[in-house]
Coordinates of C-alpha atoms in Angstrom, one line a residue:
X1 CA 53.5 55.3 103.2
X2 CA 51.0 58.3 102.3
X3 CA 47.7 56.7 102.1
X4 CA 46.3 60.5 100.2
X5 CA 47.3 58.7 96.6
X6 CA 48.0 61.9 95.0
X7 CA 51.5 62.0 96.9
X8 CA 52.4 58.1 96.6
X9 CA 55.4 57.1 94.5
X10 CA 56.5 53.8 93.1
X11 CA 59.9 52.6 94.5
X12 CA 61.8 52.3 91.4
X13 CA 60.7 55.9 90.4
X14 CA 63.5 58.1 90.5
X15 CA 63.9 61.4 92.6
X16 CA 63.4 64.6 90.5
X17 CA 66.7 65.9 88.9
X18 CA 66.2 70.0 90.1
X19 CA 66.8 70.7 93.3
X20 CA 65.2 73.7 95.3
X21 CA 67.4 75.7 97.0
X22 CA 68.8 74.7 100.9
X23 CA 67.5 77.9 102.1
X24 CA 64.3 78.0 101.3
X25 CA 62.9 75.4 103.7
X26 CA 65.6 73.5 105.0
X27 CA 67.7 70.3 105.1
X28 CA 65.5 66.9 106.3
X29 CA 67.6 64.0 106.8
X30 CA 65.6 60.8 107.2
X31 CA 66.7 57.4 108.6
X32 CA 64.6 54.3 107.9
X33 CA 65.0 51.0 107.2
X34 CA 61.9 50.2 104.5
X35 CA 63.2 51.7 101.4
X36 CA 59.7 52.6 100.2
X37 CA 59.4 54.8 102.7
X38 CA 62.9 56.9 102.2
X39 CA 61.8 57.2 98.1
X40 CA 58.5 58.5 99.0
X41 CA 59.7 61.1 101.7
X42 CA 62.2 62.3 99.8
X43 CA 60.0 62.5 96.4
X44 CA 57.3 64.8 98.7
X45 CA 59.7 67.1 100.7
X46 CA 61.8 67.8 97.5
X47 CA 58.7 68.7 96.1
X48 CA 57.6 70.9 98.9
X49 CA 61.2 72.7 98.5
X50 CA 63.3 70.9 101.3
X51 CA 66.9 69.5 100.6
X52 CA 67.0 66.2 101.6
X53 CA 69.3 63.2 103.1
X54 CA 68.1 59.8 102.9
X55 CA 69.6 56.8 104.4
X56 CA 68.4 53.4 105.3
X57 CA 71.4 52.4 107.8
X58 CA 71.2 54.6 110.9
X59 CA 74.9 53.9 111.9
X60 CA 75.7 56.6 108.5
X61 CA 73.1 59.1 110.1
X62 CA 75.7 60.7 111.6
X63 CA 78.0 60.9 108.9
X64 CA 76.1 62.5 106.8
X65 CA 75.2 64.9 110.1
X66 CA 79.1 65.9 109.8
X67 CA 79.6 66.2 106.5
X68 CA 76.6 69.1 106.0
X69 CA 74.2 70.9 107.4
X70 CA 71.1 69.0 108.7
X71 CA 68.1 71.0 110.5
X72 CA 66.0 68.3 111.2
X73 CA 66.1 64.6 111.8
X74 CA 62.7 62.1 110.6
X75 CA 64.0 58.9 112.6
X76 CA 62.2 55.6 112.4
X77 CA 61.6 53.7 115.9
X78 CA 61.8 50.5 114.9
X79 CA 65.3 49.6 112.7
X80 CA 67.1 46.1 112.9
X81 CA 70.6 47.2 114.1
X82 CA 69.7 50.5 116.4
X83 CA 65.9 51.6 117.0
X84 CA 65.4 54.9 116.9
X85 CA 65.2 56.1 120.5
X86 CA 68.8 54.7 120.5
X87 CA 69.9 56.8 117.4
X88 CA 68.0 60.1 119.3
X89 CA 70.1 59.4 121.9
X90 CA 73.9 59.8 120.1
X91 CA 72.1 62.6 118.1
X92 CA 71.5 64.2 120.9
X93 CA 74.9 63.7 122.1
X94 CA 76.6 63.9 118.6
X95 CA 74.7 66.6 117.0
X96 CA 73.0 68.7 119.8
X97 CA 71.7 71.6 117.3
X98 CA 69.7 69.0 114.9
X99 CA 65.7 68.6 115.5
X100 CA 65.0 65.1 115.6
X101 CA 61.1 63.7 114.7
X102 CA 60.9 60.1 115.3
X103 CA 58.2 58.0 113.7
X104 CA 56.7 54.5 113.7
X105 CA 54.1 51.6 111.4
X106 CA 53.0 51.1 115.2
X107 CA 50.0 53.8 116.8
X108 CA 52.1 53.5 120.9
X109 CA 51.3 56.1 122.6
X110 CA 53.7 54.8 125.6
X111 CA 56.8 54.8 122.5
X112 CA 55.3 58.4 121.7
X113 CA 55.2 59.7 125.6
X114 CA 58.8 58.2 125.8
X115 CA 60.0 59.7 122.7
X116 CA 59.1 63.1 124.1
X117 CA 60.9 62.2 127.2
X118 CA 63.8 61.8 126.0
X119 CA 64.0 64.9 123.8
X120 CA 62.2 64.4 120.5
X121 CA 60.9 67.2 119.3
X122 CA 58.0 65.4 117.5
X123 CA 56.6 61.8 116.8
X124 CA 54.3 60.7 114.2
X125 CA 52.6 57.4 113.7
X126 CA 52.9 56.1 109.9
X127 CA 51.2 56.0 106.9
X128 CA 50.7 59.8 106.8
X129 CA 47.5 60.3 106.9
X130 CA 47.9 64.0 106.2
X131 CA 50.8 64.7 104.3
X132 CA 50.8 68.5 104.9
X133 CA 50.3 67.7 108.4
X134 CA 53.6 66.5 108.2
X135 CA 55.2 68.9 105.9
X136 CA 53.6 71.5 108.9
X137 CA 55.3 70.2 111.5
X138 CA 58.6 69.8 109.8
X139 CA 58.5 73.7 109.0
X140 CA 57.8 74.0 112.9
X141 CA 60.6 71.8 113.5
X142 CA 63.2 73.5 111.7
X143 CA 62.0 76.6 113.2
X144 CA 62.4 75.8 116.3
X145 CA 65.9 74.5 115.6
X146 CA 67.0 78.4 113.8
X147 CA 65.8 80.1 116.7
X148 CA 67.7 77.6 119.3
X149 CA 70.5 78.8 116.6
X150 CA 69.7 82.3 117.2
X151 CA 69.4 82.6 121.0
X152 CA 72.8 80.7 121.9
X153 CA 74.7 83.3 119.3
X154 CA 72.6 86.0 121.5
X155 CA 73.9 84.3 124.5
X156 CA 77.4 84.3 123.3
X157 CA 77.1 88.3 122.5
X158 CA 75.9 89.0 125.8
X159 CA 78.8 87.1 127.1
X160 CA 81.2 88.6 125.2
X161 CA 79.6 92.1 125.6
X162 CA 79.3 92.0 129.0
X163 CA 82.6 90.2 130.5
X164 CA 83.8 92.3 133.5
X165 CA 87.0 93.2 130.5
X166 CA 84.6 95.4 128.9
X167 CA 84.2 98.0 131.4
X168 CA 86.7 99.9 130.2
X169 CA 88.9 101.7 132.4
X170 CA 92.2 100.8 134.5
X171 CA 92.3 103.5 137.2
X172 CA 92.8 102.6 140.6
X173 CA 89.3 103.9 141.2
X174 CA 87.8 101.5 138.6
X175 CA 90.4 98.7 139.5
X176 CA 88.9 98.2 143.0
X177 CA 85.6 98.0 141.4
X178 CA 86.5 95.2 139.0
X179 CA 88.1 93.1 142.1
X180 CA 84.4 94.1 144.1
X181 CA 82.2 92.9 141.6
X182 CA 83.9 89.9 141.0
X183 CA 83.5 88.4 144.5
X184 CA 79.8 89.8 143.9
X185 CA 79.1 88.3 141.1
X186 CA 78.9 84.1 142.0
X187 CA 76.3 85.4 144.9
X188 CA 73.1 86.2 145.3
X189 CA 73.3 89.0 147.7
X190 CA 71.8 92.1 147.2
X191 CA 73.9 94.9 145.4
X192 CA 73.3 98.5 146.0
X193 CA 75.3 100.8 143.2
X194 CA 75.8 104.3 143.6
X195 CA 77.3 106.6 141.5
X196 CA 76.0 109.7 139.3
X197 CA 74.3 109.6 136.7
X198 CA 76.1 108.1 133.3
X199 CA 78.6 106.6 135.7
X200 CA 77.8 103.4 133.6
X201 CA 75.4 101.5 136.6
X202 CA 73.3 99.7 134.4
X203 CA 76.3 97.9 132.3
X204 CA 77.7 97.5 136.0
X205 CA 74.6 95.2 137.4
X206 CA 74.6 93.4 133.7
X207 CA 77.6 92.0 133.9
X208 CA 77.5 91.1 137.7
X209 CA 74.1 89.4 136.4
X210 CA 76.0 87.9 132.7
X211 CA 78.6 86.5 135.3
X212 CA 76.9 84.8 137.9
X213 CA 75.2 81.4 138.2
X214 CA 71.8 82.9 136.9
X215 CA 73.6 84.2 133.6
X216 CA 70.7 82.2 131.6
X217 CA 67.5 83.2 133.7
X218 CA 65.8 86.4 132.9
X219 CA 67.5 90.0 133.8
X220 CA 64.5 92.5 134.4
X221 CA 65.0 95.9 134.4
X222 CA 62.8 99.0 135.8
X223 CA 63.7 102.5 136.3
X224 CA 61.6 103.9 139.2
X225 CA 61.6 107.4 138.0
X226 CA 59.3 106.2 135.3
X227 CA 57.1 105.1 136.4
X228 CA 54.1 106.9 138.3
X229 CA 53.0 105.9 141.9
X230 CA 49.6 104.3 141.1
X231 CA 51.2 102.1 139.2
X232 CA 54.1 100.6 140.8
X233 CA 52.6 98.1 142.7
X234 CA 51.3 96.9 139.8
X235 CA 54.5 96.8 137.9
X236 CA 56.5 95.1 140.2
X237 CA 53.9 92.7 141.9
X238 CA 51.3 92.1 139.4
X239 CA 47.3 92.2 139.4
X240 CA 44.7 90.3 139.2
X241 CA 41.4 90.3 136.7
X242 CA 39.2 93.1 138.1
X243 CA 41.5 94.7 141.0
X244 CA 41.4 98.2 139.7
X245 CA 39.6 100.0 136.7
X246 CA 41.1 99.1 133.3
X247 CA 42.6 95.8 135.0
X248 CA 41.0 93.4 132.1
X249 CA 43.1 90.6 132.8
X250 CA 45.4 89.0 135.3
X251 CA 48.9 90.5 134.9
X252 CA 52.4 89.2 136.0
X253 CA 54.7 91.3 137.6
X254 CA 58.3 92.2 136.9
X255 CA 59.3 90.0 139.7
X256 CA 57.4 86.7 138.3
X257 CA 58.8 87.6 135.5
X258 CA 62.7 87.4 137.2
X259 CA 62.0 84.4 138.7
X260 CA 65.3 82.6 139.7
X261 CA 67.0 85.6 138.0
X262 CA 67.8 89.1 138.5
X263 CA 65.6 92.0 138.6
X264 CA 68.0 95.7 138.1
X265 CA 66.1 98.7 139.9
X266 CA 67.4 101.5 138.6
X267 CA 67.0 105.1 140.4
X268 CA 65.6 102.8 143.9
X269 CA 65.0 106.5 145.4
X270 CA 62.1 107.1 143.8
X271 CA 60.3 104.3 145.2
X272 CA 57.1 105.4 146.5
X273 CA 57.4 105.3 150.7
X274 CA 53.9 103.3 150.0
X275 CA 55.3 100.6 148.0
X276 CA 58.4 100.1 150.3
X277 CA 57.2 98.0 152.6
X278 CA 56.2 95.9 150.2
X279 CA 59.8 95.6 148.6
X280 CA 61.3 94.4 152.0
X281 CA 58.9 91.8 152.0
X282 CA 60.5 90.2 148.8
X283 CA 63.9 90.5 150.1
X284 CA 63.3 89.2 153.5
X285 CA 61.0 86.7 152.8
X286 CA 61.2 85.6 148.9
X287 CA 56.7 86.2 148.4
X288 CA 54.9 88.4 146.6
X289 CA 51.1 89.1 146.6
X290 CA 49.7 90.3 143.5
X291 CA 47.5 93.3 143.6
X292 CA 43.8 92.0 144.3
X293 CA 45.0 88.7 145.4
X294 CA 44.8 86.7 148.6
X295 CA 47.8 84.3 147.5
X296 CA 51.4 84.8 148.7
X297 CA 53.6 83.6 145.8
X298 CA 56.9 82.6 146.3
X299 CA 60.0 84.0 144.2
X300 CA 64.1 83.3 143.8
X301 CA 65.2 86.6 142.2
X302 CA 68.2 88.8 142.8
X303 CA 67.7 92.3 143.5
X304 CA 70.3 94.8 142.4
X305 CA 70.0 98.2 142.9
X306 CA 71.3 101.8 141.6
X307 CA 70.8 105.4 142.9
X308 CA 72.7 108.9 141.9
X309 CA 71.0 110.0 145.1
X310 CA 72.0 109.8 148.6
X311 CA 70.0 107.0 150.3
X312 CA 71.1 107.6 153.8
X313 CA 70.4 111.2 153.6
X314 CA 67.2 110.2 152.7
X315 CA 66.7 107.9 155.4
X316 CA 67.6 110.6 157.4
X317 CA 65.3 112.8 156.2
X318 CA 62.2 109.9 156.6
X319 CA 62.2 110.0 152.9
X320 CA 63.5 106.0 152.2
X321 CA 63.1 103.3 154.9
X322 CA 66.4 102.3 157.2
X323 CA 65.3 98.8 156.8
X324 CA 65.0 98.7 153.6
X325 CA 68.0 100.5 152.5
X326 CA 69.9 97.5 155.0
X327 CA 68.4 94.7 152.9
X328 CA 69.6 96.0 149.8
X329 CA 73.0 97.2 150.8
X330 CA 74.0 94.6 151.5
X331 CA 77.3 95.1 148.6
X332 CA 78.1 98.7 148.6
X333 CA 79.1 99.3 144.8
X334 CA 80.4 102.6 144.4
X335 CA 80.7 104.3 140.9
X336 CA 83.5 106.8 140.6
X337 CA 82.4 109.6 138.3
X338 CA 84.5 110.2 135.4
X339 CA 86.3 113.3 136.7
X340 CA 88.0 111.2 139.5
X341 CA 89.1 109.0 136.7
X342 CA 90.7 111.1 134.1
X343 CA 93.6 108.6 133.1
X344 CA 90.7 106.9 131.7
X345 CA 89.6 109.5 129.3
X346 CA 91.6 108.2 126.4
X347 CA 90.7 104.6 126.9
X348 CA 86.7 105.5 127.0
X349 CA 87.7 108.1 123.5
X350 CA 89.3 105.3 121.0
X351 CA 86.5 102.9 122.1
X352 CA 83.5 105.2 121.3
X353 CA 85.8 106.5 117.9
X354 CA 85.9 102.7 116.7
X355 CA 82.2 102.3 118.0
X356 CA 80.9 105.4 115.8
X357 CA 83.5 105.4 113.0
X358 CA 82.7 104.0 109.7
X359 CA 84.5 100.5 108.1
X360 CA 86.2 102.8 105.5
X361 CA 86.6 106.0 107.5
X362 CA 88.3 105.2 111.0
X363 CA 88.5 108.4 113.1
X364 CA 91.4 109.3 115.6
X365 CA 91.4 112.5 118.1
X366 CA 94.1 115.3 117.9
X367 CA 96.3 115.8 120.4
X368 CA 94.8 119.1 121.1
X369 CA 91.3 117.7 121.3
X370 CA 91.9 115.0 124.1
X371 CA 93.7 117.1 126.6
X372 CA 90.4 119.7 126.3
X373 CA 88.4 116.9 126.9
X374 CA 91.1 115.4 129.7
X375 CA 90.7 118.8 131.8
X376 CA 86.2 118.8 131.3
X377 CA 85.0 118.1 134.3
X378 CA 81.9 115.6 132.3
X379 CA 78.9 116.5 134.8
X380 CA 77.0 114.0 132.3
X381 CA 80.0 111.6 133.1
X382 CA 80.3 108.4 130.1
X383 CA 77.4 109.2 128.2
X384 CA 78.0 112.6 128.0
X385 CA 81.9 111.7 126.6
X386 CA 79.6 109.0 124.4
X387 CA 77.5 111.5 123.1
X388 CA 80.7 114.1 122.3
X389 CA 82.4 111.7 120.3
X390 CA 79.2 110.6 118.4
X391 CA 78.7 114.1 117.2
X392 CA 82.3 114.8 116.5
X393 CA 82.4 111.8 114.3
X394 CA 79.4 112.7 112.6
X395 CA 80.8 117.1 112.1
X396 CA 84.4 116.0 111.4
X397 CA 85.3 115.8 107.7
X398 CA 88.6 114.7 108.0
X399 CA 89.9 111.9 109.6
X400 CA 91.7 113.8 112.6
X401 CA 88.8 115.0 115.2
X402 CA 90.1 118.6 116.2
X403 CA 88.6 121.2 118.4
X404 CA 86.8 122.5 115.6
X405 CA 84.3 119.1 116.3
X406 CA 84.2 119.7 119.8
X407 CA 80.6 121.9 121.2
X408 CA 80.9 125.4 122.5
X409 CA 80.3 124.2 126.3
X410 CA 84.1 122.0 126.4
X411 CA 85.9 125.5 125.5
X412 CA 84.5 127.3 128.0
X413 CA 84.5 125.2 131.0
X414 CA 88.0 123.2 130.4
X415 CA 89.9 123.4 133.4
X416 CA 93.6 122.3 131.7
X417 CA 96.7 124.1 131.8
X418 CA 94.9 126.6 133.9
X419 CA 92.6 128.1 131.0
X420 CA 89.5 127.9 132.7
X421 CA 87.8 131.4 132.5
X422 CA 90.5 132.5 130.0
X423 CA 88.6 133.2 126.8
X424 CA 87.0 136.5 126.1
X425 CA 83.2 134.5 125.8
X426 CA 81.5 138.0 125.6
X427 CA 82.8 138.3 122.2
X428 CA 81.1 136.1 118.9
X429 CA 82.1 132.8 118.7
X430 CA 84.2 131.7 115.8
X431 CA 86.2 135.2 117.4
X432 CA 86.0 134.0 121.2
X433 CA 87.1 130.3 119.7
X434 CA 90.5 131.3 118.1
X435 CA 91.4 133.5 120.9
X436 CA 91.2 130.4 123.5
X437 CA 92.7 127.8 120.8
X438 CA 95.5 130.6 120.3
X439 CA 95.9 130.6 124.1
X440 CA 95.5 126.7 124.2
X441 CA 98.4 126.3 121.6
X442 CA 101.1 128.9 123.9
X443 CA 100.4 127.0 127.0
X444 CA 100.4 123.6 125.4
X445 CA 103.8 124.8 123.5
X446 CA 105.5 126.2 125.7
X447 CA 104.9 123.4 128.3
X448 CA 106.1 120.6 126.0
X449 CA 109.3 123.0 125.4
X450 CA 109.4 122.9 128.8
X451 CA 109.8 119.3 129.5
X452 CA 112.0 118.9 125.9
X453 CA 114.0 121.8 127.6
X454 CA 113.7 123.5 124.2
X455 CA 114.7 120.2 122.3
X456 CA 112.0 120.7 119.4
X457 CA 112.7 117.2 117.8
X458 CA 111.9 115.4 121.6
X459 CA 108.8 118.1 122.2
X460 CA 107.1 116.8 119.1
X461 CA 107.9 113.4 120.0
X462 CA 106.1 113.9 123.8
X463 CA 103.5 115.9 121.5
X464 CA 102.4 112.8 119.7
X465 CA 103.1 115.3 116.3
X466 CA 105.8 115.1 113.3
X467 CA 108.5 117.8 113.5
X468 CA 107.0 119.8 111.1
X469 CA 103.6 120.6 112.2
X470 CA 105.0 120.7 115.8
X471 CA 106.6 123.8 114.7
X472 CA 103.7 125.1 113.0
X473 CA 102.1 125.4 116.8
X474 CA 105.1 127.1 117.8
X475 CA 104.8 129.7 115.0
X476 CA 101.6 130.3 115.1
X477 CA 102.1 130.9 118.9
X478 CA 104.8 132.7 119.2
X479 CA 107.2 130.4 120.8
X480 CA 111.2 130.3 120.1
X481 CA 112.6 126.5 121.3
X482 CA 116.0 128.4 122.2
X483 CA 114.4 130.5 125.1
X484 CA 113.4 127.1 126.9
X485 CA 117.1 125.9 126.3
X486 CA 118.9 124.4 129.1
X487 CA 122.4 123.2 128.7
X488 CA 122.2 121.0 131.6
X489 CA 118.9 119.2 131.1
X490 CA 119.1 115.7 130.3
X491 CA 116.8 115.6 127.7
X492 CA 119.7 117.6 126.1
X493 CA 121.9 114.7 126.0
X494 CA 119.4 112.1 124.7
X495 CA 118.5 114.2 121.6
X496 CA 120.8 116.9 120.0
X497 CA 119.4 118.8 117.2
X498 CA 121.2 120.1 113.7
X499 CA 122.0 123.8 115.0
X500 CA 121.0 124.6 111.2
X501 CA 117.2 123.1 111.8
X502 CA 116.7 126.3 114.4
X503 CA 114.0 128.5 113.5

């Protein structure tokens, strides 16, 4: 089998008792019919620290496939019952995610090139002549079978991560941009998204990208504002050697590099009016030409598009060409920003609490907290909310975020229950704090009194609070449940309170 003596073994010589772990090289199963040849396989790779499978009737390959874990497959051609371009073949079909090496006694390179053909990963002519040779291009083998391994759980996290579900949101606003993008998605026209900034555009043009029919070819991403002006031609076309000082060596661009996928340009207003002509070429006619080249290169790749600018203003203004703002609005994607969407508030909350909070230490949001954070206005839109709960995570020590965790800049520009403006911000601000959360828990009080028409028991319920603490914001406020009291209200009737329970 090995003609390098050192590694031979006699046939009746039995395999070495220890076994090396699985995981440190790998499982080999090999398949041949010349028992010399399984003893003295399964003597080296044990030796170099595989596990190994041996069997000598390739109808049992496969069961032993089922019944573990095999990386890689060493498959004789030539076998009595099934050769082993046959066996490759049900492997293939069988067991998809084992690497399969076939070998042969007979030096044909047509068996080789046909081998390859049909999927082999490898072919090797017997004896051995180099054992580590071998042992080489089993490591590569197995490799190459982890990180098949690896990508398709990637692929699957992608998927799951970006399924139009996980936009998270179920306004009207955001409802008619789920049905939009949708229809979008299965095409390959161009998409123009607009919305401010932290609107959520890039996780938009993913998942119209993750759900369409080039979901497994490349998605490319630039953000114009990045990059400076002598270099975007560069970036998005390519160079060749010697085009421009410090151009070394040919370079791709980002669009060769989306080819038959999707390339996301993010903030498409700053896209140099020089560069723009050469932009509308790609969309109209699918060619590129690399900077310093003569050749027109053709490419399939989807262009979507985001802005928190006004495009036709610019066109307007001769600032972005009306020809090219056609081509690529072609789907008009419009991002609401988060204060047209305020039912969605605590949707967005719990999902960045269970992003940010710890295994053993899940937080929640007080009652008191959200509807401050209901009535911001969020200029920095879903990564600014992001970024709030982050830190209030991080600040609060217990496991109820209050408005003790939430920054200065919430307080003072809430617009809820008509407090906007209402705190005293001249004074220090622990002082100028309690003031407004004193204020805060009046209004809030006597507006759930309100609609509880003093029932304190149904308040608390509306409230999201126990009784008991429920009256604690009534105390500390001020507020008596019997001046909201209305005989005639009907919340009256649904929940009657012990007369002795009155404060």
């Amino acid at each position: 089998m090995f003609s390098n003596d050192s590694h031979s073994m006699p046939a009746d010589e039995q395999a070495p008792a220890a076994r090396p772990m699985r995981d440190e090289r790998g499982t080999i199963l090999v398949v041949d019919d010349d028992d010399s040849v399984l003893r003295a396989c399964d003597r080296l790779f044990r030796q170099e620290g595989f596990d190994v499978v041996i069997t000598a009737e390739p109808e049992r390959a496969l069961d032993l496939i089922e019944s573990r874990e095999v990386d890689a497959a060493l498959v004789d051609v030539r076998m009595p019952s099934i050769d082993g371009l046959q066996l490759l073949k049900v492997l293939q079909r069988k067991a998809p995610d084992v690497t399969v090496l076939l070998m042969t006694g007979y030096a044909d390179i047509n068996t080789a090139v046909e081998a390859v053909k049909s999927g082999a990963f490898d072919f090797l002519t017997k004896p051995f002549e180099n054992p580590d040779e071998v042992i080489l291009r089993l490591d590569k083998a197995i490799e190459h079978r982890r990180l098949l391994r690896k990508t398709r759980v990637l692929e699957r996290e992608v998927e799951e991560r970006y399924r139009f579900s996980n936009i998270i949101g179920h306004s009207p606003k955001l409802q008619e941009v789920f049905r939009l993008i949708e229809k979008v998605a299965p095409r390959d026209s161009s998409v123009l998204i607009e919305g401010e900034s932290g609107t959520g555009k890039e996780l938009v043009a993913r998942s119209i990208h993750f759900n369409s029919n080039r979901r497994d070819r490349p998605f490319v991403t630039l953000n114009c504002s990045a990059i400076s002006e002598n270099l975007f031609e560069s970036e998005l076309f390519g160079h060749e050697k010697g085009s421009f000082t410090g151009a070394i060596q040919r370079k791709r661009g980002l669009f060769e590099e989306a080819h038959q996928g999707t390339i996301f340009l993010d903030e498409i207003g700053e896209v140099p009016l020089s560069v723009q002509p050469k932009l509308l070429r790609v969309l109209q006619e699918g060619e590129i030409r690399r900077v310093g080249g003569n050749e027109q290169l053709k490419v399939d790749v989807r262009v979507i598009a985001a802005t928190n600018r006004n495009l036709q203003e610019m066109v307007r203004e001769g600032q972005f060409r009306e020809d090219l703002y056609y081509r690529l609005n072609v789907i008009h994607v419009p991002l609401p920003p988060l204060r047209e969407r305020r039912e969605d508030i605590p949707l967005l909350v719990r999902h960045f609490l269970d992003k940010y909070s710890s295994r053993d230490d899940v937080k929640t949001i007080s009652v008191e907290a959200l509807r401050i954070m209901e009535g911001y206005s969020w200029p920095g839109n879903i990564r600014e909310l992001e970024n709030i709960i982050e830190r209030a995570v991080v600040l609060e020590e217990g496991h109820v975020i209050s408005i003790d965790a939430l920054p200065a800049h919430l307080l003072e520009n809430v617009e809820w229950a008509g407090l906007k403006g209402s705190a005293p911000l001249d004074k220090p601000y622990r002082e100028a704090k309690q003031i407004f959360m004193d204020q805060f828990d009046q209004a809030y009080g006597s507006f759930m009194l309100e609609r509880a028409h003093g029932n304190v028991t149904l308040a608390a319920d509306l409230a999201g609070m126990d009784r008991s603490n429920f009256r604690k914001v009534l105390r500390r406020a001020g507020l008596t449940p019997r001046d909201y009291k209305n005989a005639n209200g009907p919340d009256t009737e649904l929940h009657q309170e012990d007369p002795a329970r009155e404060v």
